[in-house]
Every structure is written in structure tokens, then in C-alpha cells.
Coordinates of C-alpha atoms in Angstrom, one line a residue:
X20 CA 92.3 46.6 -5.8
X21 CA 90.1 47.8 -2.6
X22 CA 87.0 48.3 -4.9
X23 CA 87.9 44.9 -6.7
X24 CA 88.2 43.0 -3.8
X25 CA 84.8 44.4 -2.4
X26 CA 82.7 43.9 -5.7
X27 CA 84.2 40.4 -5.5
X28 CA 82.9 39.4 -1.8
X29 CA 79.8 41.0 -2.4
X30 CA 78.9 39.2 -5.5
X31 CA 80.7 36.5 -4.4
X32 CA 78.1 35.2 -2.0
X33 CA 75.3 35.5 -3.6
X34 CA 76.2 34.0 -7.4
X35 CA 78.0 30.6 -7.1
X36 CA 80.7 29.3 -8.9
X37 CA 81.2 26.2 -10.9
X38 CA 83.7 23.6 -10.6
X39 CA 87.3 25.1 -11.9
X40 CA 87.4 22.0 -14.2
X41 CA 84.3 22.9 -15.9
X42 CA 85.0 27.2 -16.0
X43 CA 88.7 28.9 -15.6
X44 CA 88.1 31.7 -13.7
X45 CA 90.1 34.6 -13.7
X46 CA 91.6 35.5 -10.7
X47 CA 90.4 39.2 -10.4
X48 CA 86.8 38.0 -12.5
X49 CA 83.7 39.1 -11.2
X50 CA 81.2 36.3 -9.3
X51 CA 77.8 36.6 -11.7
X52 CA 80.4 36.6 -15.0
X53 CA 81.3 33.2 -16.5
X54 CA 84.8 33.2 -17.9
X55 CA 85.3 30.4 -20.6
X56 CA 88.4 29.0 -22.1
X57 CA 87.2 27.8 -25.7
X58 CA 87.7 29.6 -29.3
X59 CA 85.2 32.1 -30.8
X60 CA 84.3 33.4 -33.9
X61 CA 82.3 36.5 -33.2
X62 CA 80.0 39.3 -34.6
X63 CA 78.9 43.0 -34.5
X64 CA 75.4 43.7 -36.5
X65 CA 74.9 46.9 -38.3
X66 CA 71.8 48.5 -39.0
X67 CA 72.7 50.8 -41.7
X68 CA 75.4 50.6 -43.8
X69 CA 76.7 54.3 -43.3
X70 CA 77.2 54.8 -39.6
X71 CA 78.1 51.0 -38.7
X72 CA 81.1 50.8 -36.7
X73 CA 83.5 48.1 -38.0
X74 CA 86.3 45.6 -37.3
X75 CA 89.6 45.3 -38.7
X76 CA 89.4 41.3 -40.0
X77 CA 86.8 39.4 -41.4
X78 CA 85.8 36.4 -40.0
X79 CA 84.6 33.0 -41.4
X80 CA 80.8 32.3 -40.4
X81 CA 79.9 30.7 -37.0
X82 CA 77.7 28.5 -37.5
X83 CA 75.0 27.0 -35.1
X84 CA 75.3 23.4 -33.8
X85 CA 71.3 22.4 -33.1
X86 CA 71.8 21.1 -29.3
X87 CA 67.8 19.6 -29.7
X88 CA 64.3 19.6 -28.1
X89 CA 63.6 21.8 -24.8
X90 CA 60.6 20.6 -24.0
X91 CA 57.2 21.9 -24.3
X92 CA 56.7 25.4 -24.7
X93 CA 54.9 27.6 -22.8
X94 CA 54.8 31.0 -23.4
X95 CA 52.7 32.2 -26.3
X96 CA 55.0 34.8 -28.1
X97 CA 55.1 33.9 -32.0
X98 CA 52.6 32.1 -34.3
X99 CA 52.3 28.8 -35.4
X100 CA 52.7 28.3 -39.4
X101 CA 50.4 25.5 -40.4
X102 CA 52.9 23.8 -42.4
X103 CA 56.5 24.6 -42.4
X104 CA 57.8 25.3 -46.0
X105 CA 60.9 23.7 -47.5
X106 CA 63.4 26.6 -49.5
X107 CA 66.1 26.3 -51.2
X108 CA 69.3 29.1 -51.3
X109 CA 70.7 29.6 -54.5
X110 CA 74.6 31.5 -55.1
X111 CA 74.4 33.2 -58.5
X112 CA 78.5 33.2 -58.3
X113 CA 81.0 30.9 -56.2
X114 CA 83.1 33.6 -54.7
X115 CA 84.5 33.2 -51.3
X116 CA 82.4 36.7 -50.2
X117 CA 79.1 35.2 -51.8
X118 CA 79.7 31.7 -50.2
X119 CA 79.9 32.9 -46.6
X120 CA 77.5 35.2 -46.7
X121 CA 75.5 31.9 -47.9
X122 CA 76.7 29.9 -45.1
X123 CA 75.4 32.6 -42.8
X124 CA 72.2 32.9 -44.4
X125 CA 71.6 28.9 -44.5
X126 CA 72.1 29.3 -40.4
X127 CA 70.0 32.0 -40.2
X128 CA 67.1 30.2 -41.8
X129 CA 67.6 27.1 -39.6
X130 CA 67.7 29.2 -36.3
X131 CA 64.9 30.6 -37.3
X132 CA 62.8 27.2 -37.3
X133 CA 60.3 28.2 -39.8
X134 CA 61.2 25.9 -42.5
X135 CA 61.2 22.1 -42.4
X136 CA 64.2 21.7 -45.3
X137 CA 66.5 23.7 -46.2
X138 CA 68.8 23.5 -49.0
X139 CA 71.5 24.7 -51.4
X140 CA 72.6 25.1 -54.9
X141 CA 75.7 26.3 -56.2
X142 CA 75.0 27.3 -59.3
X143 CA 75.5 30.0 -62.0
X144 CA 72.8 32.9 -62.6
X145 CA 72.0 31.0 -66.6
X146 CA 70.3 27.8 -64.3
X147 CA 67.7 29.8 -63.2
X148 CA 64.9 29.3 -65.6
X149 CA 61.0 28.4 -65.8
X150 CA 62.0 24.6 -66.1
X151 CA 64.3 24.8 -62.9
X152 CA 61.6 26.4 -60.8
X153 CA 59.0 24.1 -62.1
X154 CA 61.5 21.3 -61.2
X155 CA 61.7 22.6 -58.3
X156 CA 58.0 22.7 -57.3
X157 CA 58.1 19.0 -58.3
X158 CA 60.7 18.2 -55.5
X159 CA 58.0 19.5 -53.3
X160 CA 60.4 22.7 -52.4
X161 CA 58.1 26.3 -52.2
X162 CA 60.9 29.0 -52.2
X163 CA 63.7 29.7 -53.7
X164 CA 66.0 32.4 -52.7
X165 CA 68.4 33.6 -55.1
X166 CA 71.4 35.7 -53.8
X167 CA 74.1 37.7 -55.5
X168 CA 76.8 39.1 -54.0
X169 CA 79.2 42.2 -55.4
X170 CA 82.2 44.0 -53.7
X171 CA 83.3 47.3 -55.0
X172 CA 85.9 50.0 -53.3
X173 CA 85.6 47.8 -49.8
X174 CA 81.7 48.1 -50.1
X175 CA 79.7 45.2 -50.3
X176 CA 76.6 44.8 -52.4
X177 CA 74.2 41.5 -52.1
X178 CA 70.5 41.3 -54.0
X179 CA 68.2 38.7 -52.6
X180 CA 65.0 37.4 -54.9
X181 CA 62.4 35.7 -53.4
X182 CA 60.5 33.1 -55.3
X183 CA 57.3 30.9 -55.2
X184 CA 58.0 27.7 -57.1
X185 CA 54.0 27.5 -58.0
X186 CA 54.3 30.8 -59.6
X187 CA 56.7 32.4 -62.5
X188 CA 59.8 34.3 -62.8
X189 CA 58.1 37.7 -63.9
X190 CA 56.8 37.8 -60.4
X191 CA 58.8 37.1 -57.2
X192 CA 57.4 37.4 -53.7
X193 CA 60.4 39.8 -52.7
X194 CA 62.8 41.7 -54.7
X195 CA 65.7 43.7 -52.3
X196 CA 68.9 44.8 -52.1
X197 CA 71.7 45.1 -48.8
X198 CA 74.5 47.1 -49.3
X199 CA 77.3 47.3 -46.3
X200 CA 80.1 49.5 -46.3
X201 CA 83.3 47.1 -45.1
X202 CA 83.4 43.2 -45.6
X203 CA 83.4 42.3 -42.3
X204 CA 79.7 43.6 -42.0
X205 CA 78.8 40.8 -43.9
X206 CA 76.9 38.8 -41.2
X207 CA 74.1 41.3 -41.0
X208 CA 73.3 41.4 -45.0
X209 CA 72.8 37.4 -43.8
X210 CA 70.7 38.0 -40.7
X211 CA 68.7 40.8 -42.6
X212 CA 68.0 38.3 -45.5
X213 CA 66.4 35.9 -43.3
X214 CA 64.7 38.5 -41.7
X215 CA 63.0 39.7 -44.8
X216 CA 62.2 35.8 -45.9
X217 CA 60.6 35.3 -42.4
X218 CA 58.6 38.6 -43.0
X219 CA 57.6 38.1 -46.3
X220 CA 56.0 34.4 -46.2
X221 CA 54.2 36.1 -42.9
X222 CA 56.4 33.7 -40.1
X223 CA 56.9 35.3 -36.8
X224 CA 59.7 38.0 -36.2
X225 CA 63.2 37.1 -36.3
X226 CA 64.2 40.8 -35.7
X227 CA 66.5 39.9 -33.1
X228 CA 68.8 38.5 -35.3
X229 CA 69.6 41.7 -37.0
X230 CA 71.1 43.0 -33.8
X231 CA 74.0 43.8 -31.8
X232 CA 75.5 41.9 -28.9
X233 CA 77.1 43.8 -26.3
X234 CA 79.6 42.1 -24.0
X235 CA 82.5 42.3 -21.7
X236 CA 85.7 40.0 -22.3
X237 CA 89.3 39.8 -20.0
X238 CA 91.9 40.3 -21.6
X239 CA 94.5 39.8 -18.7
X240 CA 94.8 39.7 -15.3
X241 CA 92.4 43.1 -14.0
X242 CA 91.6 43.7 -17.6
X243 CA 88.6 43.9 -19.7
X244 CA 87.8 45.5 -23.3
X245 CA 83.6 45.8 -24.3
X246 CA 82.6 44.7 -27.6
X247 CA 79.9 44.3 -30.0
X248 CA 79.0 41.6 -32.5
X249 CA 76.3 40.0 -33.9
X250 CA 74.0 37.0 -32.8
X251 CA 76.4 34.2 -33.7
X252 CA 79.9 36.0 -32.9
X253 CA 81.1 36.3 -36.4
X254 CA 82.1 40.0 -36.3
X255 CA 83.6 41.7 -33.2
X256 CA 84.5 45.4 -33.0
X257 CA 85.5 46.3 -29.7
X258 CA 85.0 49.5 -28.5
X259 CA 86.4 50.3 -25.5
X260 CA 89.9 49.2 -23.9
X261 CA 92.3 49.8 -21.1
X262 CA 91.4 49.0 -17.6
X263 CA 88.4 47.2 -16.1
X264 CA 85.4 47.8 -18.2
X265 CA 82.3 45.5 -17.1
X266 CA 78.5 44.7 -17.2
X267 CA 77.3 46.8 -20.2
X268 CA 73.8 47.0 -20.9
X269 CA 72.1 48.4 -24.1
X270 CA 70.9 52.0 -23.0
X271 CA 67.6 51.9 -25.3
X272 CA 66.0 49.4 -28.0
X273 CA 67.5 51.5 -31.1
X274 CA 71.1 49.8 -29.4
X275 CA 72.9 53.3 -30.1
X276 CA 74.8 53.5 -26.4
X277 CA 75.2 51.2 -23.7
X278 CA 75.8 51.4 -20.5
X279 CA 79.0 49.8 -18.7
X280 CA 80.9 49.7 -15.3
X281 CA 84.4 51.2 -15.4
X282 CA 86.7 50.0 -12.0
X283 CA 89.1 52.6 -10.8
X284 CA 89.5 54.1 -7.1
X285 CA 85.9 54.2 -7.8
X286 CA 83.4 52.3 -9.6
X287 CA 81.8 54.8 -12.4
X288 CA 78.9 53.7 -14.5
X289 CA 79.0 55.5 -17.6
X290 CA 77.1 55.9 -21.2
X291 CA 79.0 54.8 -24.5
X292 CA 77.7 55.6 -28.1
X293 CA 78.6 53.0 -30.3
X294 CA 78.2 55.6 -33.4
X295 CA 80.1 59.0 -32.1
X296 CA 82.0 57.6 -29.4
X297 CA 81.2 59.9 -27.1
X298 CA 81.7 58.4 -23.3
X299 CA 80.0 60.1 -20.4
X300 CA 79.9 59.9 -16.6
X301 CA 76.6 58.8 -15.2
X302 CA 77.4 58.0 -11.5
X303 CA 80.3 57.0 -9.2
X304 CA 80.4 54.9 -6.1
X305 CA 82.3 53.8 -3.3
X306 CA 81.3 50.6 -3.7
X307 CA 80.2 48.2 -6.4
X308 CA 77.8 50.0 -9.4
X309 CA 76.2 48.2 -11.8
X310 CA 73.3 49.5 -14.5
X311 CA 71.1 45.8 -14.3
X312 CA 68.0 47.1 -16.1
X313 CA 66.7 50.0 -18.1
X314 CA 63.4 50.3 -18.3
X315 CA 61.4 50.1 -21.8
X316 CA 61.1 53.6 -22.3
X317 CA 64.7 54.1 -21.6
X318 CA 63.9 56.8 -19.0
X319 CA 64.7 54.8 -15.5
X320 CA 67.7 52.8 -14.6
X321 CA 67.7 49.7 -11.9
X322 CA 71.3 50.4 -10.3
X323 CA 73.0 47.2 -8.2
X324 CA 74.9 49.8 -5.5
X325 CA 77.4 49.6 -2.7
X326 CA 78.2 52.9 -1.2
X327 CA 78.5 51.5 2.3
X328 CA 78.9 47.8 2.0
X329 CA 77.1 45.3 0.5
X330 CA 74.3 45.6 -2.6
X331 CA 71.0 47.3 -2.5
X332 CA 69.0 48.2 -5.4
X333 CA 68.4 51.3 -6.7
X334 CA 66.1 53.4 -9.2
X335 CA 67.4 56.3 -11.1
X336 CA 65.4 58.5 -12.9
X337 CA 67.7 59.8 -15.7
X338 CA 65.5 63.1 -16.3
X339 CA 65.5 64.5 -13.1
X340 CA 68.6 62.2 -12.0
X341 CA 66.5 61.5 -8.9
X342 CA 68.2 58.1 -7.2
X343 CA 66.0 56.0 -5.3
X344 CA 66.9 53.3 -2.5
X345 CA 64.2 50.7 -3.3
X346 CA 65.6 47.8 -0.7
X347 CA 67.3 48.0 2.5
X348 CA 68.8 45.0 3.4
X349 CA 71.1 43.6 5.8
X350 CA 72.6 41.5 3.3
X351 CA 72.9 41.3 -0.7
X352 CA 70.4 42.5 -3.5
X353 CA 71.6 42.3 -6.8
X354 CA 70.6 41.8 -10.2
X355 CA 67.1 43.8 -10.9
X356 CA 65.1 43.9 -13.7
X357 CA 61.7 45.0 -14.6
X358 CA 59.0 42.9 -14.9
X359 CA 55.0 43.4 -15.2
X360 CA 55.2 46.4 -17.4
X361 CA 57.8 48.1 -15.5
X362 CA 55.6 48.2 -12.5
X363 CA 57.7 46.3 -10.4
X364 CA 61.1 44.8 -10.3
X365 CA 62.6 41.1 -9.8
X366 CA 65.6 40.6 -8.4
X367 CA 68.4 38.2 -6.8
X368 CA 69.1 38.4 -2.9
X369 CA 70.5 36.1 0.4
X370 CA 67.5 37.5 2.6
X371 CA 67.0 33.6 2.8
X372 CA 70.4 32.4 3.7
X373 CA 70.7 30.7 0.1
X374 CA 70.2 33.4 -3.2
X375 CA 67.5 33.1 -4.5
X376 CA 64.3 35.2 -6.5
X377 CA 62.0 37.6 -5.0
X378 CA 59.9 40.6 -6.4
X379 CA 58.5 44.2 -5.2
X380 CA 57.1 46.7 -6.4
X381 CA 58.4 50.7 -7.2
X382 CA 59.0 51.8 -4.4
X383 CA 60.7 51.9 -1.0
X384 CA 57.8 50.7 1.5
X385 CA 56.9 48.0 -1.5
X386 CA 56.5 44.6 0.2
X387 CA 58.7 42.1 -0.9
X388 CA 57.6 38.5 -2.3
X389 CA 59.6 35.2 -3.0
X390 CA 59.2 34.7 -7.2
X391 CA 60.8 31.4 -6.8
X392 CA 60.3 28.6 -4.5
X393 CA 61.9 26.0 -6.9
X394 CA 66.0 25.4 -5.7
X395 CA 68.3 26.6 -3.2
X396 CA 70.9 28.5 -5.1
X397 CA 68.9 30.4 -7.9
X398 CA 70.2 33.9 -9.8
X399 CA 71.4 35.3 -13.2
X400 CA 68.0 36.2 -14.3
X401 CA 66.3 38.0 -16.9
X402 CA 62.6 39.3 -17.4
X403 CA 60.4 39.9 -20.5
X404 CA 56.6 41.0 -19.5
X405 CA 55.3 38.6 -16.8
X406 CA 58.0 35.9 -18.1
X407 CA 61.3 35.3 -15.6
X408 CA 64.5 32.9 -16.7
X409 CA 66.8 32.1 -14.4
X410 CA 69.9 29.6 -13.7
X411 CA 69.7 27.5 -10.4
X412 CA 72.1 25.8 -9.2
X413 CA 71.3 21.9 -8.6
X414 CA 73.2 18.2 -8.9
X415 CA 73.2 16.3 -11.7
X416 CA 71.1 13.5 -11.1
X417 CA 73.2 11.1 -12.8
X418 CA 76.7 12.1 -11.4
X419 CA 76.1 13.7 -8.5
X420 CA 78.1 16.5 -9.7
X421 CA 77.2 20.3 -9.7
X422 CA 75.8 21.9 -12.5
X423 CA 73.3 25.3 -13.4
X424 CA 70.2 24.5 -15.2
X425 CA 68.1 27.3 -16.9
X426 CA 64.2 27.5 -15.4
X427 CA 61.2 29.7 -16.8
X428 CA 59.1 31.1 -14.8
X429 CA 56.1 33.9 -14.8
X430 CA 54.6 35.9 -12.7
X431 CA 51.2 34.8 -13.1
X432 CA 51.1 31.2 -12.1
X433 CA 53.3 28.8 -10.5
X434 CA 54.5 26.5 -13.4
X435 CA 57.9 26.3 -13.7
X436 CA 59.7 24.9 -16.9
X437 CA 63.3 23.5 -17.5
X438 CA 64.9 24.8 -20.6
X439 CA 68.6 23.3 -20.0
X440 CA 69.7 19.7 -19.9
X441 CA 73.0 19.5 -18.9
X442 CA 76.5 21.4 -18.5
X443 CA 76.9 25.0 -16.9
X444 CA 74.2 27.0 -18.4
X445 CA 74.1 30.7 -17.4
X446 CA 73.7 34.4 -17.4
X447 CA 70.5 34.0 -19.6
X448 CA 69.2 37.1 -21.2
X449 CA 65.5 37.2 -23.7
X450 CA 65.3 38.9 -26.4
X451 CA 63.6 42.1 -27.1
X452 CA 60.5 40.5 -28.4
X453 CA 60.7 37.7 -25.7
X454 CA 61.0 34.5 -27.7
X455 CA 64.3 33.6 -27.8
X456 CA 66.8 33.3 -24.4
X457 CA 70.6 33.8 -25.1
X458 CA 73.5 32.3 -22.8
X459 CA 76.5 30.6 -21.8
X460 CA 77.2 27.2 -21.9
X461 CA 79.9 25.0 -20.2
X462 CA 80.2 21.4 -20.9
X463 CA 83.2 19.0 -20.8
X464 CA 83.2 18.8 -24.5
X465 CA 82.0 22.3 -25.7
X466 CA 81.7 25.5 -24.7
X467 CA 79.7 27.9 -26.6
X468 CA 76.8 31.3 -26.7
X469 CA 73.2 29.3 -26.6
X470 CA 70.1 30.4 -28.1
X471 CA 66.8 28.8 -26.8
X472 CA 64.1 29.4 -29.4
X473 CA 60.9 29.0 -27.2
X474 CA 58.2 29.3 -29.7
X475 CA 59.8 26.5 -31.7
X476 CA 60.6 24.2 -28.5
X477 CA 64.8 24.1 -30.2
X478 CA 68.6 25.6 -28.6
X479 CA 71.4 25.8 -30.8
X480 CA 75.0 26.9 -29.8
X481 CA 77.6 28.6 -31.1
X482 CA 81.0 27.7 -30.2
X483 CA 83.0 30.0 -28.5
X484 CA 87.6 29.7 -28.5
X485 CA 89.7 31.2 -26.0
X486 CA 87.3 34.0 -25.2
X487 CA 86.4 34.8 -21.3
X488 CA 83.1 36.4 -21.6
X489 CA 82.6 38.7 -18.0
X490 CA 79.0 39.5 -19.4
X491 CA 77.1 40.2 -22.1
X492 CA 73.5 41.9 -23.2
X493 CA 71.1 41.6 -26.2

């Protein structure tokens, strides 16, 4: 309870919380974590169908609700299609299995924002014909994606074809099958589906949607379990139980092992494999221990530590397991993450008075240099390339009320753009390839896992039910 207490004042005055009526908090949560009372359908992704860890139930698909415009973008990260196309999705059966992994798929392809209509047809494999493409082609619709869906032994089988209205049956742009070994995997024979569609008609990436989500949840009062899912929270497995288990972070890009804070007498950061479950010791502290980076090679870890007090930041060097004090503050750094090629680190710290975002470089006698001179109460940030996001604290113009607003910001100029609106919007994390920002949102009528598409200037949320997310990684 020591070690609880401490993490808790430490954090505690550096990442502020919002108004109890927006957020229940759990007594014994962690500041910088966001616990939300709401319900949630959520997901694990598989990337092949043998190793793929599972869950016990299937879910029914979460789909997005499309929140609106974010403004103009401006970061350059995907191309611009000169005209969007319009596709239809066609079942070749009605079964239950074939219809939600249909429902997923028609999400998947509006997240994506690379199509201008999309549509659906329920109908039997005998429709499709040379007269119903042509027909189609006349309804000025360019693709049409035929899925079938098969379950044998638990295994689950879906084909996807791929065709150009203008052209003939004989000759489909894509012709590919997903196989899955359990039901509840079927999210990711969706996400992989639209993945391939994107690919083929030569859209930008959507890779990230074929991914895991890693996160930490209470489950009582000084309890958490770690989980995995997939993008929109339709599949959960959880992995590890008992105790207090927060802050995981993927260990590497192939998502095999993550990283997580266990609290005992001590805080020990340790390395979970989601495929063997093997669990090994990293590090212990004294004091609060938290893995808040890895670098892109996977070979260097940013460590938030507390042996003596409050937070400095730390580099560990996980071949030589050399460990590096890289600030020495009086008061609280927290929260680092690499940024300009892994040459240098941003992070979150009081040296102020008020939390806010500096930077500095790789090594001890680095300077250190304010990143953000926009707010008084700014932290929760994440880094891709030169690119920072962050969520600053400010008051709603219109009520006067507190809320957290989501900012971009780089390292190479001074332009700063809002990507939030309104409600509680935090702990946002990019993606691997940097265009699209995941987080939590908090408003009085929702609550719910955001994704902000930059490149296509749209956020969409997934709803979220009696889940208390501590924190979460992509």
C-alpha cells in the first residue's frame, strides 16, 4: 500500500484529474490512467491463425460512431487518392458468423476513409453474374467485394474476391483466403480484409488495423488484469490476472511481448509473451517503475523511476542492461518517449510549477528545452518522428467547465493544431505508421476508445461499457 500510495502522489501532481462527474476513479487508480464507467465490446487481433491466443466468448462487432471533421490536417503521412471510389460488400450466405464478420468489414472500410460510399448486399452466391456487375458499374459503384464465410471443427474459413465493375468475372483484382482457428478471432479476418482492399486499389496503409491493443483494466479495488484486443474492442483475451498489473507497453513492432508494471512490496517491470507465456523479471524499484518508450529497434527502454522519491527518467540499454539517469530533478519527470529518430526524448515534468512538455537529448549533461508553450497543465503524450500529441488541460469556452483537449505538435516548427472538440480526451497514443492517434474519451453522453485519422481530417469512437481502462498501448 506504501508503494501504491507513493506512485499515486508522484503521478498525482503532475497528470490532473477530471471532474468525478465526468470520470469514476478508482480509489487506489493510478493519476495518468483514466478509469471509465461505460460498456465495452472489445478485441484481440491475431496475426496468424496458429499461434493466436484466444478468448473464451465471441463478441458481437463494435462498431464505430463517426464523431466528424478535426480540422485541417497537417502532417503528410499517407497519399491522397484522386477520387475516392464507391464499393459494395456482398455476403454469399446469411449466417450469423458471415454477417458479423460483414458488419466488421463495412467498419473497417469506413474507418479507413478511402472510399466515398459504401454499401451492402445480402444476397446469395447465384446473383453474382455479368449482368449484376454491369449493373453495378451503371450505379456508378467500382468494387465489389464478395465474401464467404465457412466454420468447420471451431475453425473459421472466409474467401474475399475483389472485383472491378468495368472489367469481367474471369478476372478479379484480388482473389484470397483467411482462415482463423477459433470464432472469436473473427475481427481480424475483417480488419485483414480491408487491409488487403486498401492495398490492392493502391490506398494508403491501414496496417494498423490488423493489430493488437494492449491495455490495463481494474477489476476491484487494488486490482488490475492486462489484455489484448483488437482496434475496436471486439475480442478480449486477457492475459495476465491477480494483483496490480499496469502500464504495458508493446516490447517490439512484431507485438509478440509487452512490457507491464507489476505492484507488490516493490514495483517490478517485467516482459510477457503473448504466444508462450513466458513472464520475466526486467527491473525492480523502490519506488514507482514504469517502461514509457521502447525505442524502434527494440534495443533501449525509457524507464519513468522512483528509487528515492519522486520520478526521473531513465535509459536502459537491454543488451548490456546498462541503466542511465538521463534527468535529475528536484521534482517530477515522467512519461518519455522518443522522438527525432530516437535521438532524443520528449517528456512530461513540473520543473515549471504547472506539467507541462520539454525535450533533451541522450544523455545526462543534454540541455533541456520547453516543446510546448501552448497551456498550463499539458501531459499524456505520444511521439511518432518529429510529430508530438498531447492532452492539455484547458476550460471550455462555453461552460466554463474543465475539460482535456488533444493538441499536435512537431518538433520542427511552432504550429500547434487542435484535434479534440470537446469532453475528456486523453492518454493519446499514434500508430506505428503515425497517421492515426488512439484514445479515451469522456463526455456526458458517451464514453468510448477514439481514433483520429489524420491523413483523412475524420475521429470515430467506439463505445466502451463498464470497463475502467488504467492504460493502454498500440
Amino acid at each position: 500500500m506504501k508503494l501504491i500510495t507513493l506512485i499515486l502522489l508522484t503521478l498525482g501532481l503532475l497528470l490532473a484529474k477530471p471532474a468525478m462527474d465526468s470520470l469514476a476513479i478508482d480509489a487506489l487508480s493510478i493519476p495518468g490512467s483514466i478509469a471509465i464507467n461505460t460498456t465495452t465490446s472489445s478485441t484481440a487481433q491475431s496475426t496468424s491463425a496458429t499461434n493466436a491466443p484466444t478468448s473464451t466468448t465471441a463478441q458481437q462487432p463494435n462498431t464505430a460512431l463517426n464523431e466528424g471533421e478535426i480540422g485541417d490536417p497537417t502532417i503528410d503521412i499517407i497519399k491522397n487518392i484522386d477520387k475516392l471510389p464507391n464499393i459494395q460488400v456482398m455476403a454469399a450466405d446469411k449466417s450469423s458468423l458471415s454477417q458479423r464478420i460483414i458488419e466488421m468489414l463495412l467498419t473497417d472500410l469506413k474507418v479507413s476513409g478511402h472510399f466515398n460510399n459504401i454499401s451492402f448486399e445480402n444476397a446469395g452466391s447465384n446473383t453474382l453474374n455479368s449482368t449484376y456487375l454491369n449493373n453495378l458499374k451503371l450505379k456508378d459503384i467500382g468494387l465489389l467485394a464478395d465474401v464467404s464465410v465457412s466454420r468447420s471443427f471451431g475453425t473459421i474459413k472466409a474467401t474475399l474476391t475483389l472485383y472491378d465493375t468495368s472489367s469481367d468475372l474471369e478476372t478479379p483484382l484480388l482473389e484470397k483466403s483467411y482462415e482463423e482457428p477459433t470464432v472469436d478471432l473473427f475481427p481480424f479476418i475483417s480488419h485483414n480484409m480491408a487491409n488487403d482492399i486498401n492495398v490492392q486499389i493502391g490506398a494508403d496503409s491501414i496496417k494498423w488495423m490488423t493489430g493488437y491493443v494492449v491495455f490495463s483494466r481494474y477489476t476491484g479495488s487494488g486490482k488490475s488484469e492486462i489484455s489484448i484486443s483488437d482496434y475496436t474492442l471486439t475480442y478480449q483475451k486477457v492475459l495476465i490476472k491477480d494483483g496490480l498489473n499496469i502500464f504495458p507497453k508493446w516490447a517490439n513492432s512484431s507485438k509478440d511481448s509487452f512490457y507491464y508494471t507489476k505492484i507488490g512490496n516493490k514495483a517490478d517491470i517485467r516482459l510477457y509473451n503473448i504466444y508462450t507465456g513466458k513472464d520475466e523479471d526486467v527491473l525492480s524499484s523502490n519506488g514507482m517503475a514504469i517502461v514509457s518508450d521502447v525505442s524502434s529497434d527494440g534495443k533501449k527502454l525509457l524507464l519513468s523511476l522512483a528509487p528515492n522519491g519522486l520520478s526521473d527518467i531513465y535509459l536502459y540499454n537491454l543488451d548490456d542492461k546498462k541503466l542511465t539517469r538521463l534527468t535529475s530533478y528536484t521534482g517530477i519527470d515522467v512519461n518519455g518517449s522518443f522522438i527525432n529518430n530516437d535521438k532524443s526524448f520528449a517528456f512530461v515534468s513540473d520543473r515549471l510549477g504547472y506539467p507541462n512538455i520539454f525535450i533533451k537529448g541522450l544523455s545526462p549533461n543534454a540541455p533541456v528545452t520547453q516543446l510546448v508553450y501552448h497551456g498550463k497543465n499539458n501531459s499524456s503524450l505520444s511521439t511518432y518522428k518529429n510529430n508530438i500529441v498531447y492532452s492539455s488541460r484547458e476550460s471550455d469556452e462555453d461552460t466554463g467547465l474543465n475539460v482535456f483537449n488533444l493538441y499536435l505538435a512537431s518538433t520542427q516548427s511552432d504550429y500547434i493544431r487542435r484535434l479534440s472538440k470537446s469532453g475528456t480526451n486523453q492518454m493519446p497514443k499514434f500508430s506505428k505508421d503515425g497517421d492515426a492517434v488512439m484514445y479515451l474519451k469522456q463526455t456526458p453522453q458517451e464514453s468510448g476508445l477514439g481514433i483520429i485519422r489524420l491523413s483523412i481530417n475524420k475521429s470515430f469512437i467506439f463505445p466502451l461499457k463498464f470497463t475502467k481502462i488504467q492504460s493502454f498501448d498500440w
